[in-house]
XYZ file of C-alpha atoms in Angstrom:
145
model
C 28.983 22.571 -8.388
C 26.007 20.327 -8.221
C 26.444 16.659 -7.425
C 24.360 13.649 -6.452
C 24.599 13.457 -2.319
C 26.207 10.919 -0.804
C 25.076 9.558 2.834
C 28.003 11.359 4.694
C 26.065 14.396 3.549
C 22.885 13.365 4.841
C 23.209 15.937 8.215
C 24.051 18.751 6.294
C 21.534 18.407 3.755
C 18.701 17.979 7.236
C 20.573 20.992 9.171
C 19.976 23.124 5.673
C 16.031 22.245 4.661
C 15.293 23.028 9.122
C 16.955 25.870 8.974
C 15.285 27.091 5.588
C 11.830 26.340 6.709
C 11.870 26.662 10.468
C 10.532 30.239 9.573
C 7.082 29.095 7.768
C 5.980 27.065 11.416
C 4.248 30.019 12.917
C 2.428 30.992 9.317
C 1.395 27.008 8.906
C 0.651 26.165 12.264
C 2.907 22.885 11.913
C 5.957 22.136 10.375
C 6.605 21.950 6.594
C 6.194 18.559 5.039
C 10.180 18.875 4.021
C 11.607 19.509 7.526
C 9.911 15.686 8.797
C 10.769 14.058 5.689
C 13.774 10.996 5.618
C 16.774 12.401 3.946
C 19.576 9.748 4.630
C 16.622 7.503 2.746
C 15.769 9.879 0.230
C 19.377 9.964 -0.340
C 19.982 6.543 -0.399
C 17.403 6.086 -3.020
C 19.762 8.920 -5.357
C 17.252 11.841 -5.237
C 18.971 14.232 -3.575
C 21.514 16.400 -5.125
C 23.588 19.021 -3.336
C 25.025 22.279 -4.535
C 28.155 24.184 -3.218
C 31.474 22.548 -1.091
C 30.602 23.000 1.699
C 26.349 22.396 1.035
C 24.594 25.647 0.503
C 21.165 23.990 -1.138
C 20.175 21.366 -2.441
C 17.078 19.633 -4.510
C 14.619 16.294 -4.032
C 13.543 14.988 -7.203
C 11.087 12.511 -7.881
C 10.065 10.615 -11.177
C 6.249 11.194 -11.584
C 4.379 9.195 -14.493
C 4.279 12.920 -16.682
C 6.549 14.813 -15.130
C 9.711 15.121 -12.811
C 8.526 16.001 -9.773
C 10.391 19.184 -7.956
C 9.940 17.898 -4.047
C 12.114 19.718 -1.978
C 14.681 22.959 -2.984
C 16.037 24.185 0.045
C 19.338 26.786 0.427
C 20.954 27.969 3.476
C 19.337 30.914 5.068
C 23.156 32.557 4.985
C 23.458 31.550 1.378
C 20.267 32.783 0.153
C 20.860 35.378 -2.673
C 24.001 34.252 -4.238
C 22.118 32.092 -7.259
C 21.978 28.994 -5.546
C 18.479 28.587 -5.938
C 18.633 29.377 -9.623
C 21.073 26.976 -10.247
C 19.432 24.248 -8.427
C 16.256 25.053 -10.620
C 18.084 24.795 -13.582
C 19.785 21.842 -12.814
C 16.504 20.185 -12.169
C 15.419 21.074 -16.012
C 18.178 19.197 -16.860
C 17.748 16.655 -15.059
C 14.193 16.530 -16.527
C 15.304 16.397 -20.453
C 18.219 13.477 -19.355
C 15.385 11.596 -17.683
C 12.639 12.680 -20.803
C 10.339 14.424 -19.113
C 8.833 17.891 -20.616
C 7.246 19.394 -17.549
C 8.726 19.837 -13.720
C 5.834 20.458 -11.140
C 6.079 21.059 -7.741
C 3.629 22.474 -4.845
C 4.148 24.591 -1.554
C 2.317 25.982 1.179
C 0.573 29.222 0.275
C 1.672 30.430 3.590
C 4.951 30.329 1.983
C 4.304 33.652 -0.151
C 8.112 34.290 -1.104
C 7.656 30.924 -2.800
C 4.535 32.284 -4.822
C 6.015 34.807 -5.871
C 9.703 32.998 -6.710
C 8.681 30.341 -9.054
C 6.692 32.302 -11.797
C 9.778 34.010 -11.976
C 11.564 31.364 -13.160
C 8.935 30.446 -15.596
C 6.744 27.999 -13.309
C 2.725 28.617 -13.474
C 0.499 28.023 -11.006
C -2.147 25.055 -11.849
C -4.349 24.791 -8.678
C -4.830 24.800 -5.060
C -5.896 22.546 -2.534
C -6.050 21.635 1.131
C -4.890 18.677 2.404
C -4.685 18.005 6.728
C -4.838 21.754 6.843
C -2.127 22.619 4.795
C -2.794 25.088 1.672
C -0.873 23.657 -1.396
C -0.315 25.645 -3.896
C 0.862 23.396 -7.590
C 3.014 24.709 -10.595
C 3.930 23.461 -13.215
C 6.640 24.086 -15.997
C 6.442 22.899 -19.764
C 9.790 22.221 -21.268
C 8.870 21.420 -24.770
C-alpha cells in the first residue's frame, strides 16, 4: 500500500531515510543531502508518499519543468529486500504519466555504488556526473514514452 503521508507520519518517514543512509557518511565524508532535508515540510507540501502500515519506504517527488523529479527513495534497512523499493519506483512512474511527464530523473552520490548499480536495473540510465561542495552526483534518467 502506497499512500500520500500525512504529518503524523513525518518521524517515521525521518527515523527511515537516517537509518537508510547513515551508512554512506564514512564513504561521503558528510551526510547525505536526504538525511538534513525538512520532511514534516516536504510533507506538508504533498510530496512525500509512504509505503507499507507500519512505514517501510517511502519516495520525495518533485515536479521539474521536463520531468518528475525522483528526490528521495528511502526503505528501512530491516525491510530492504522484500520489493519495497520496486514498488516505490513504480509508483513514481505512475505518478509521472498522472502528472504528464515522460521521463523521471534523479541523482545520487557515486559513493553510493549499490545505488549505481540498482537503478539501471530498473531501466534508469545514467546521463552525467558532477561535483557539487564535494559531493559526486551521479544523474539518471528514465524515458517513459
Amino acid at each position: 500500500m502506497i499512500r500520500p503521508a500525512t504529518d503524523g507520519d513525518a518521524d517515521a518517514v525521518t527515523t527511515i531515510v537516517k537509518s537508510a543512509f547513515e551508512g554512506y557518511i564514512p564513504r561521503m565524508g558528510v551526510a547525505p543531502i536526504p538525511m538534513v532535508m525538512d520532511y514534516r515540510a516536504a510533507i506538508a507540501a504533498g510530496k512525500v508518499w509512504v509505503a507499507g502500515e507500519p512505514i517501510a519506504g517511502l519516495v520525495l517527488l518533485e515536479d521539474e519543468p521536463d520531468s518528475l523529479l525522483l528526490d528521495v527513495l528511502a526503505v528501512s534497512p530491516d525491510a530492504q529486500g522484500r520489493g519495497i523499493g520496486a514498488a516505490l519506483l513504480a509508483f513514481t512512474e505512475s505518478e509521472a504519466r498522472a502528472r504528464c511527464f515522460d521521463r523521471i530523473t534523479l541523482y545520487t552520490n557515486a559513493a553510493m555504488t549499490e545505488n549505481l548499480a540498482y537503478y539501471p536495473r530498473h531501466g534508469y540510465v545514467e546521463t552525467g556526473r558532477e561535483t557539487v561542495e564535494d559531493r559526486h552526483r551521479v544523474f539518471f534518467r528514465k524515458d517513459l514514452a
